[in-house]
PDB file of C-alpha atoms in Angstrom:
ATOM      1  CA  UNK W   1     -45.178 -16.774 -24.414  1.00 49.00           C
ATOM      2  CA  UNK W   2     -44.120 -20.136 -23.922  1.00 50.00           C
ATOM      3  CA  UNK W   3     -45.517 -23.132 -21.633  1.00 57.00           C
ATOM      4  CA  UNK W   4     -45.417 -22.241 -18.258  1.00 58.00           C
ATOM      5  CA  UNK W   5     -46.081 -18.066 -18.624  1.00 61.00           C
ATOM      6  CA  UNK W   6     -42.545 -17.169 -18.802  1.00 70.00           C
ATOM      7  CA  UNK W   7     -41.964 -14.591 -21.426  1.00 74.00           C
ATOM      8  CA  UNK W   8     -38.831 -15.920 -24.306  1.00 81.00           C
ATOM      9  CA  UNK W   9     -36.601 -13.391 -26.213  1.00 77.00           C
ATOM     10  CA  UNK W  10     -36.937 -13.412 -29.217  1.00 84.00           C
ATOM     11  CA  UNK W  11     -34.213 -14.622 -31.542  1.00 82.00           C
ATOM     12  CA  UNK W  12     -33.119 -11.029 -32.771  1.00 85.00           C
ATOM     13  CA  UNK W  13     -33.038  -9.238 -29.498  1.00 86.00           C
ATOM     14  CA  UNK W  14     -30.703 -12.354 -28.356  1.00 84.00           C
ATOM     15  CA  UNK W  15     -28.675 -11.789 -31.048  1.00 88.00           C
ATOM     16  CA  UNK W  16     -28.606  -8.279 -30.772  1.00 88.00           C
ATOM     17  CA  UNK W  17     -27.322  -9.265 -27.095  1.00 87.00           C
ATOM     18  CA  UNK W  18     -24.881 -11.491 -28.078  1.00 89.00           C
ATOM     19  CA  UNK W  19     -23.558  -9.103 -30.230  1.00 89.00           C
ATOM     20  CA  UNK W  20     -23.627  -5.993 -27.744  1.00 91.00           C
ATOM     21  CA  UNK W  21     -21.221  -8.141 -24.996  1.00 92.00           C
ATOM     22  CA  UNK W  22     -18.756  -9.089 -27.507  1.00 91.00           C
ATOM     23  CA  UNK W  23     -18.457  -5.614 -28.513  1.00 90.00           C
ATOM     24  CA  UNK W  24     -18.147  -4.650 -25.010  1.00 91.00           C
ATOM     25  CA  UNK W  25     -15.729  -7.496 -24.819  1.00 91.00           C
ATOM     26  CA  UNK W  26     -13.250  -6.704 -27.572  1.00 85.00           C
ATOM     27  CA  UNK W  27     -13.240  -2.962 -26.181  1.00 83.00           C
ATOM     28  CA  UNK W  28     -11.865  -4.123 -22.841  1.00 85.00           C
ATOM     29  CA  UNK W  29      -9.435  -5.526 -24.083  1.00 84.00           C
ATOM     30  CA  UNK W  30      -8.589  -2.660 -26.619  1.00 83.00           C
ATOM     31  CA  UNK W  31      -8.617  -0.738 -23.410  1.00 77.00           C
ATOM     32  CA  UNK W  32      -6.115  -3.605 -21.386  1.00 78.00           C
ATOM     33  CA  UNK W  33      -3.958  -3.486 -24.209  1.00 80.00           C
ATOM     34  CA  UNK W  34      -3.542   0.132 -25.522  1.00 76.00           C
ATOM     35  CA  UNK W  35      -4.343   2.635 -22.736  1.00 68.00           C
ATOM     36  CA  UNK W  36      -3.775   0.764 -19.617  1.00 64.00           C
ATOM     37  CA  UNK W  37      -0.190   0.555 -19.410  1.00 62.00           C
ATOM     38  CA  UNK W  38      -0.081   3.986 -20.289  1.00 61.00           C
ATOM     39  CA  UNK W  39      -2.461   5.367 -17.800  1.00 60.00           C
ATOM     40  CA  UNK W  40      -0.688   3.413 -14.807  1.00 56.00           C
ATOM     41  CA  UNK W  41       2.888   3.605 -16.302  1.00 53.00           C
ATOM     42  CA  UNK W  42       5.590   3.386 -13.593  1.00 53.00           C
ATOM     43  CA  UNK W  43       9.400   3.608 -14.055  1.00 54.00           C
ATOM     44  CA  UNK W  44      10.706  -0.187 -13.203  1.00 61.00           C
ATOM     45  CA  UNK W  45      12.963  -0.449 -10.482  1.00 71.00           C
ATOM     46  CA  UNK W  46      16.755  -0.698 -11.343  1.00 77.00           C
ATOM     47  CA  UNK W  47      17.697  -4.433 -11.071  1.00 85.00           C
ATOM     48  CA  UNK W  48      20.550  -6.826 -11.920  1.00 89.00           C
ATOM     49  CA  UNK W  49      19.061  -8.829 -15.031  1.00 89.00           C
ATOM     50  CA  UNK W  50      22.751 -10.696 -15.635  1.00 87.00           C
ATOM     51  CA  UNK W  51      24.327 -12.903 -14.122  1.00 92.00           C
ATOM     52  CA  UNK W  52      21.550 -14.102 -11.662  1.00 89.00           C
ATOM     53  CA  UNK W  53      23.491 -17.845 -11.479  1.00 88.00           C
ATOM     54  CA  UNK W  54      25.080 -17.945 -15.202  1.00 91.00           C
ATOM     55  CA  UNK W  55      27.872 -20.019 -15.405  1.00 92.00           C
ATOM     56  CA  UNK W  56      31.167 -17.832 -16.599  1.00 92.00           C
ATOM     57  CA  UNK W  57      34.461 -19.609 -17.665  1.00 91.00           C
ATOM     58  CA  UNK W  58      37.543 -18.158 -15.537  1.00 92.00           C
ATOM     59  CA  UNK W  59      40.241 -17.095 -17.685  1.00 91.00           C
ATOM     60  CA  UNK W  60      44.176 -16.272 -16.892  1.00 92.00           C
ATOM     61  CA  UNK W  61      44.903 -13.120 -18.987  1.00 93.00           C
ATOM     62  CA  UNK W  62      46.984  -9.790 -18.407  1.00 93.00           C
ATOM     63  CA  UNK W  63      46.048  -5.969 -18.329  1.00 93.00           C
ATOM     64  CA  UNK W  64      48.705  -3.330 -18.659  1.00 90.00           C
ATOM     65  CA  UNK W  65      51.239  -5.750 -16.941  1.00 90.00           C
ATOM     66  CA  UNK W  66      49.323  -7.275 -14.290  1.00 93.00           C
ATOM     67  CA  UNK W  67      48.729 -10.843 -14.678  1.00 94.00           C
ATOM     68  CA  UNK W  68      45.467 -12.542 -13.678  1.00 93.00           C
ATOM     69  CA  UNK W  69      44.913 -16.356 -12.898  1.00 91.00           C
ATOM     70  CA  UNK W  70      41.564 -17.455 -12.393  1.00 91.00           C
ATOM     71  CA  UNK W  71      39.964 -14.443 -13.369  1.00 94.00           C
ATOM     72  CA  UNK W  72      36.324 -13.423 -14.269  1.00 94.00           C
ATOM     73  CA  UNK W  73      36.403 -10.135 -16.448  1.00 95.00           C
ATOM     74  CA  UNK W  74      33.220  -8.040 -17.135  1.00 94.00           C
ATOM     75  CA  UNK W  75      33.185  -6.563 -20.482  1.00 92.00           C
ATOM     76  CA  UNK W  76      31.376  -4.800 -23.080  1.00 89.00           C
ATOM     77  CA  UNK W  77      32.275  -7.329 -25.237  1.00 91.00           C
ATOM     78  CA  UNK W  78      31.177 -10.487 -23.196  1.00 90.00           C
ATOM     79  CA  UNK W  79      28.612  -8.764 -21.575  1.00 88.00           C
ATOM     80  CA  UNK W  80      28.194 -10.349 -18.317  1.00 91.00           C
ATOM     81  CA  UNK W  81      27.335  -7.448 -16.554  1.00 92.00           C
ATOM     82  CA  UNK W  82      23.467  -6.402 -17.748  1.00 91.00           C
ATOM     83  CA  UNK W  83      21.477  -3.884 -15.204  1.00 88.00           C
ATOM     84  CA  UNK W  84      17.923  -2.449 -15.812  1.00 85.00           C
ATOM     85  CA  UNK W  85      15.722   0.308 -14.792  1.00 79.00           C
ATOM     86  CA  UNK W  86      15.483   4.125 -14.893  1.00 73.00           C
ATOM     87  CA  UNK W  87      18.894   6.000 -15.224  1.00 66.00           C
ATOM     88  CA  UNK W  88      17.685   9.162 -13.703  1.00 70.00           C
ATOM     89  CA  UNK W  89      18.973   9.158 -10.219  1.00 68.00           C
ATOM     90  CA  UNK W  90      22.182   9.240  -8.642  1.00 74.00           C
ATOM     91  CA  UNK W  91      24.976   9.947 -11.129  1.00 81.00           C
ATOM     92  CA  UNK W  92      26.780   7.194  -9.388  1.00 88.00           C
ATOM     93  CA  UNK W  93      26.663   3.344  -8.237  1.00 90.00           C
ATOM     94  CA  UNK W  94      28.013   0.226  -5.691  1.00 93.00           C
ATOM     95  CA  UNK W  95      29.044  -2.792  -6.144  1.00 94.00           C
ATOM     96  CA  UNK W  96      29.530  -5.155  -2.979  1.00 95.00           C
ATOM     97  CA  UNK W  97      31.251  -8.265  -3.288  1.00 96.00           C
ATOM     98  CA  UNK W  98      29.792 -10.388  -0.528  1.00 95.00           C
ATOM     99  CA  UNK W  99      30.939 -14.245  -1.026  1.00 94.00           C
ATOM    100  CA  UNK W 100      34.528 -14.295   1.394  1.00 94.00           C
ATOM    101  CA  UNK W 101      38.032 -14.030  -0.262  1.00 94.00           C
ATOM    102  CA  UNK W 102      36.630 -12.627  -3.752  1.00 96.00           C
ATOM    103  CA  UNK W 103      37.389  -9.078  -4.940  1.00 95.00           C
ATOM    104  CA  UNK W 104      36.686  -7.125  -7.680  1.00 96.00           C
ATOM    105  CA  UNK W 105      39.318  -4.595  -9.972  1.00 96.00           C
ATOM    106  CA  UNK W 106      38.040  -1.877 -12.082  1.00 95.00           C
ATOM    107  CA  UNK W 107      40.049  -0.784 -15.002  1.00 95.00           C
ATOM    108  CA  UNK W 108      39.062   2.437 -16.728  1.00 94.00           C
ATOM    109  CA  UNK W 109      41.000   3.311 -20.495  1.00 92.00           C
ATOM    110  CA  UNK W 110      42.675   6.372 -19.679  1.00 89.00           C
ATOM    111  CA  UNK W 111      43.039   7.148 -23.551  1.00 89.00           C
ATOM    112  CA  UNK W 112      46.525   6.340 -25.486  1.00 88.00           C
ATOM    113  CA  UNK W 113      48.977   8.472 -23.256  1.00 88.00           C
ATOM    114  CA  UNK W 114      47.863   6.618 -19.776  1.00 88.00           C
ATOM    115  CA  UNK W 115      46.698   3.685 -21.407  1.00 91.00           C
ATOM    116  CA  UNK W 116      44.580   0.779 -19.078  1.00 93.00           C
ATOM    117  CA  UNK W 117      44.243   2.646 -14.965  1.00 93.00           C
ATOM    118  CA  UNK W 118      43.810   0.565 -12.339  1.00 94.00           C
ATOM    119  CA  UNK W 119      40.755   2.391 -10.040  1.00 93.00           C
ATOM    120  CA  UNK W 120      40.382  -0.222  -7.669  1.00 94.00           C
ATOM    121  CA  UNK W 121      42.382  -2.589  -6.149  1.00 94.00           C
ATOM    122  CA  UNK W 122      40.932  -5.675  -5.199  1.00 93.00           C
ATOM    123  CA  UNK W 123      38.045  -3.898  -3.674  1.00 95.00           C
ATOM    124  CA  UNK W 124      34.880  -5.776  -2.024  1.00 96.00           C
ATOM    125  CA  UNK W 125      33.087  -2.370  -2.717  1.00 96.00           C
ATOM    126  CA  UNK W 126      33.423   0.042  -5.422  1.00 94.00           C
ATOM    127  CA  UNK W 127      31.377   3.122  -6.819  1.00 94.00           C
ATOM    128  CA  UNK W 128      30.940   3.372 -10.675  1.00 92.00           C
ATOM    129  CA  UNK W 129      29.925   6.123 -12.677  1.00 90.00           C
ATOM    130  CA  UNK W 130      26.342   5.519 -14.694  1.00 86.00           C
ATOM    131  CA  UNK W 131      27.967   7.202 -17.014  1.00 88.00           C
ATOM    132  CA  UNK W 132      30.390   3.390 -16.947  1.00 90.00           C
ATOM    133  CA  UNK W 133      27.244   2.102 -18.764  1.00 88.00           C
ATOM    134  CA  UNK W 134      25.647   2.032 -22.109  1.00 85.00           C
ATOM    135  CA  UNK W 135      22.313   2.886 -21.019  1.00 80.00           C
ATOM    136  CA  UNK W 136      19.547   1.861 -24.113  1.00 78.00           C
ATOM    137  CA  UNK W 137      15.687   2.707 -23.950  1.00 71.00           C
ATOM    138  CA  UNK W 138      14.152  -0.624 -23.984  1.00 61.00           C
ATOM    139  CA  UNK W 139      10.483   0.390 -24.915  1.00 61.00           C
ATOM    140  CA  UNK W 140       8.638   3.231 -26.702  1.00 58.00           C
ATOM    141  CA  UNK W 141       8.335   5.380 -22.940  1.00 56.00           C
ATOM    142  CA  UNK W 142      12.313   6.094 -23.540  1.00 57.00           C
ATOM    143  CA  UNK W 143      12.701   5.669 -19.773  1.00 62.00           C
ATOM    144  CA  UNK W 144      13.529   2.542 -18.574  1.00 61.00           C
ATOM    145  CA  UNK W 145      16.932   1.363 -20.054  1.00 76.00           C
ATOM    146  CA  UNK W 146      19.213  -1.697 -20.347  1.00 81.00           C
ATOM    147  CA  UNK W 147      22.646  -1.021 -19.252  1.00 86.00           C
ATOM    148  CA  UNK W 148      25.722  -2.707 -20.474  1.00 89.00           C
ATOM    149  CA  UNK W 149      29.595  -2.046 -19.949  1.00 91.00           C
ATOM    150  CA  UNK W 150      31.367   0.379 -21.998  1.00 92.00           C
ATOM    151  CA  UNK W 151      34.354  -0.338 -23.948  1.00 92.00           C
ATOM    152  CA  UNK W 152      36.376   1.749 -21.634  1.00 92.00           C
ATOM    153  CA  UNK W 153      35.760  -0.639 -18.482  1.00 95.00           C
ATOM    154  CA  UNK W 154      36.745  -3.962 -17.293  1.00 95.00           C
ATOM    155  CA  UNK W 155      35.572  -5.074 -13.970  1.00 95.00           C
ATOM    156  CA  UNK W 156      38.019  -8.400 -13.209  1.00 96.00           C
ATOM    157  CA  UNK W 157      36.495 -10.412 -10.314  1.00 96.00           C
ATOM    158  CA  UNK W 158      39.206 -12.352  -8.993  1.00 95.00           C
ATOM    159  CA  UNK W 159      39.828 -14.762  -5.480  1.00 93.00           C
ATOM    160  CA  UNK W 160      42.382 -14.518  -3.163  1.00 90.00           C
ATOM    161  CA  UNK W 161      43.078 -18.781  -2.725  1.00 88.00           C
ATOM    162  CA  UNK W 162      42.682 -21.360  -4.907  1.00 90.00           C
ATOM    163  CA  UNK W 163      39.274 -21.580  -6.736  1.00 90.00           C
ATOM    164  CA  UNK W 164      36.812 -24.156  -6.555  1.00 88.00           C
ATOM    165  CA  UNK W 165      35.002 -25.970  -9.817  1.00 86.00           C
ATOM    166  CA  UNK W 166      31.106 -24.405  -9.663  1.00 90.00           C
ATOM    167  CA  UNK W 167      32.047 -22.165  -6.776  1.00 92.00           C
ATOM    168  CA  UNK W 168      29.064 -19.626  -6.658  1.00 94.00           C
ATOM    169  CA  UNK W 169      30.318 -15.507  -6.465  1.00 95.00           C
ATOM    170  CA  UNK W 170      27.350 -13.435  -4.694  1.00 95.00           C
ATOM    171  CA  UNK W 171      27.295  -9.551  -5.525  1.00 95.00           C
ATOM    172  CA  UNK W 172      25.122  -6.604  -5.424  1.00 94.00           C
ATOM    173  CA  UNK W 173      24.201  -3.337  -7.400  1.00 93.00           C
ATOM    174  CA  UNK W 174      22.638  -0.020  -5.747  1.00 91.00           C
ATOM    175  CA  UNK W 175      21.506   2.795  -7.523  1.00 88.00           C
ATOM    176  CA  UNK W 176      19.178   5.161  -6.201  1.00 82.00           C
ATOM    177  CA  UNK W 177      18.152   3.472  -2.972  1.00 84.00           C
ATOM    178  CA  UNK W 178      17.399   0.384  -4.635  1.00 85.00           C
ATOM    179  CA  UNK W 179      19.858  -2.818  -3.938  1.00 90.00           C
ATOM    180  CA  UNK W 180      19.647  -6.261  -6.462  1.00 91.00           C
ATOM    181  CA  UNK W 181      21.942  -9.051  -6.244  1.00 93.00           C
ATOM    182  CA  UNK W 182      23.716 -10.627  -8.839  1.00 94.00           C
ATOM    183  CA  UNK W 183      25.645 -14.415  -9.056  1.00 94.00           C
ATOM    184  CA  UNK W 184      27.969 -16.465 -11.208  1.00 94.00           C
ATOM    185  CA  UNK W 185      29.203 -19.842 -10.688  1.00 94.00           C
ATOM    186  CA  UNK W 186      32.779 -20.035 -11.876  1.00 93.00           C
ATOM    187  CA  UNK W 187      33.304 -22.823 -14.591  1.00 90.00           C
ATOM    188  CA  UNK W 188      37.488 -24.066 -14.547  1.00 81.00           C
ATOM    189  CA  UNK W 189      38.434 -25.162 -18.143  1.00 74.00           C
ATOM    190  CA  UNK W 190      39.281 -28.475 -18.374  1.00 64.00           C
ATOM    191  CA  UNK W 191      43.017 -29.114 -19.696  1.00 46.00           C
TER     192      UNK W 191
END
């Protein structure tokens, strides 16, 4: 015992303590890292990862005839159009064009007899097939999947008026009950 009565551990036994909470340590964290997202795995809820603000360039370009000035197109090639979450609800989903005097078209390849078919018409809603999207597992669980355009699909978001430099375009996705907005700021090209 030391002065004063109180009784000392010994330096083994604190070592032996020392070593005991580390291992204890490192094993929570085994657990945190390894089994916990497994044991409270959810699906993530379908959201709008692109645009959420991006600046896009409008372009002037043509599609089976019809000419487009100050146009926005959504391709698979650009890819401005990125969703997220589980594909296994509804087979189908809307997009709502809220910011006044924009519209969106939706052309669909209707193979090499029908060529490019216009769907919709300068629509502030339309419903799209999942099946629109490339849907790709984004993790080991295979559920939850990044979505991107086909080839086969152009979405053209276009105004009816004169469009402003920066000028922001609000929109929104819902699939399966669950709504996410999306938003691009329209960038003119300077001449």
């Amino acid at each position: 015992m030391g002065k004063g009565g109180k009784p000392r551990m010994s330096y083994e036994t604190a070592f032996r303590v020392k070593v005991i909470i580390l291992a204890l340590i490192f094993g929570i964290a085994i657990f945190m890292i390894v089994y916990y997202p497994i044991l409270s795995h959810q699906v993530d809820p379908f959201k709008v990862e692109s645009p959420k603000g991006q600046i896009l360039l409008i372009q002037n370009f043509s599609i089976d005839g019809v000419n487009y000035t100050n146009a926005v197109p959504f391709t698979a090639e650009n890819n401005a159009l990125v969703l997220g979450g589980s594909d296994e609800l509804d087979d189908t989903l809307t997009i709502t064009v809220s910011t006044p005097q924009w519209c969106v078209d939706l052309w669909v390849w209707g193979g090499s007899a029908n060529g490019w078919v216009r769907k919709y018409d300068c629509a502030r809603e339309l419903h799209l097939s999942k099946y629109a999207f490339n849907r790709v597992p984004t993790h080991e669980a295979k559920e939850i999947a990044s979505w991107s355009l086909e080839p086969g699909y152009v979405l053209v978001f276009h105004k009816n008026g004169p469009v402003q430099r920066y000028e922001l375009v609000n929109f929104t996705v819902t699939y399966g009950g669950e709504t996410d907005w999306g938003a691009f700021k329209v960038s003119v090209k300077n001449s």
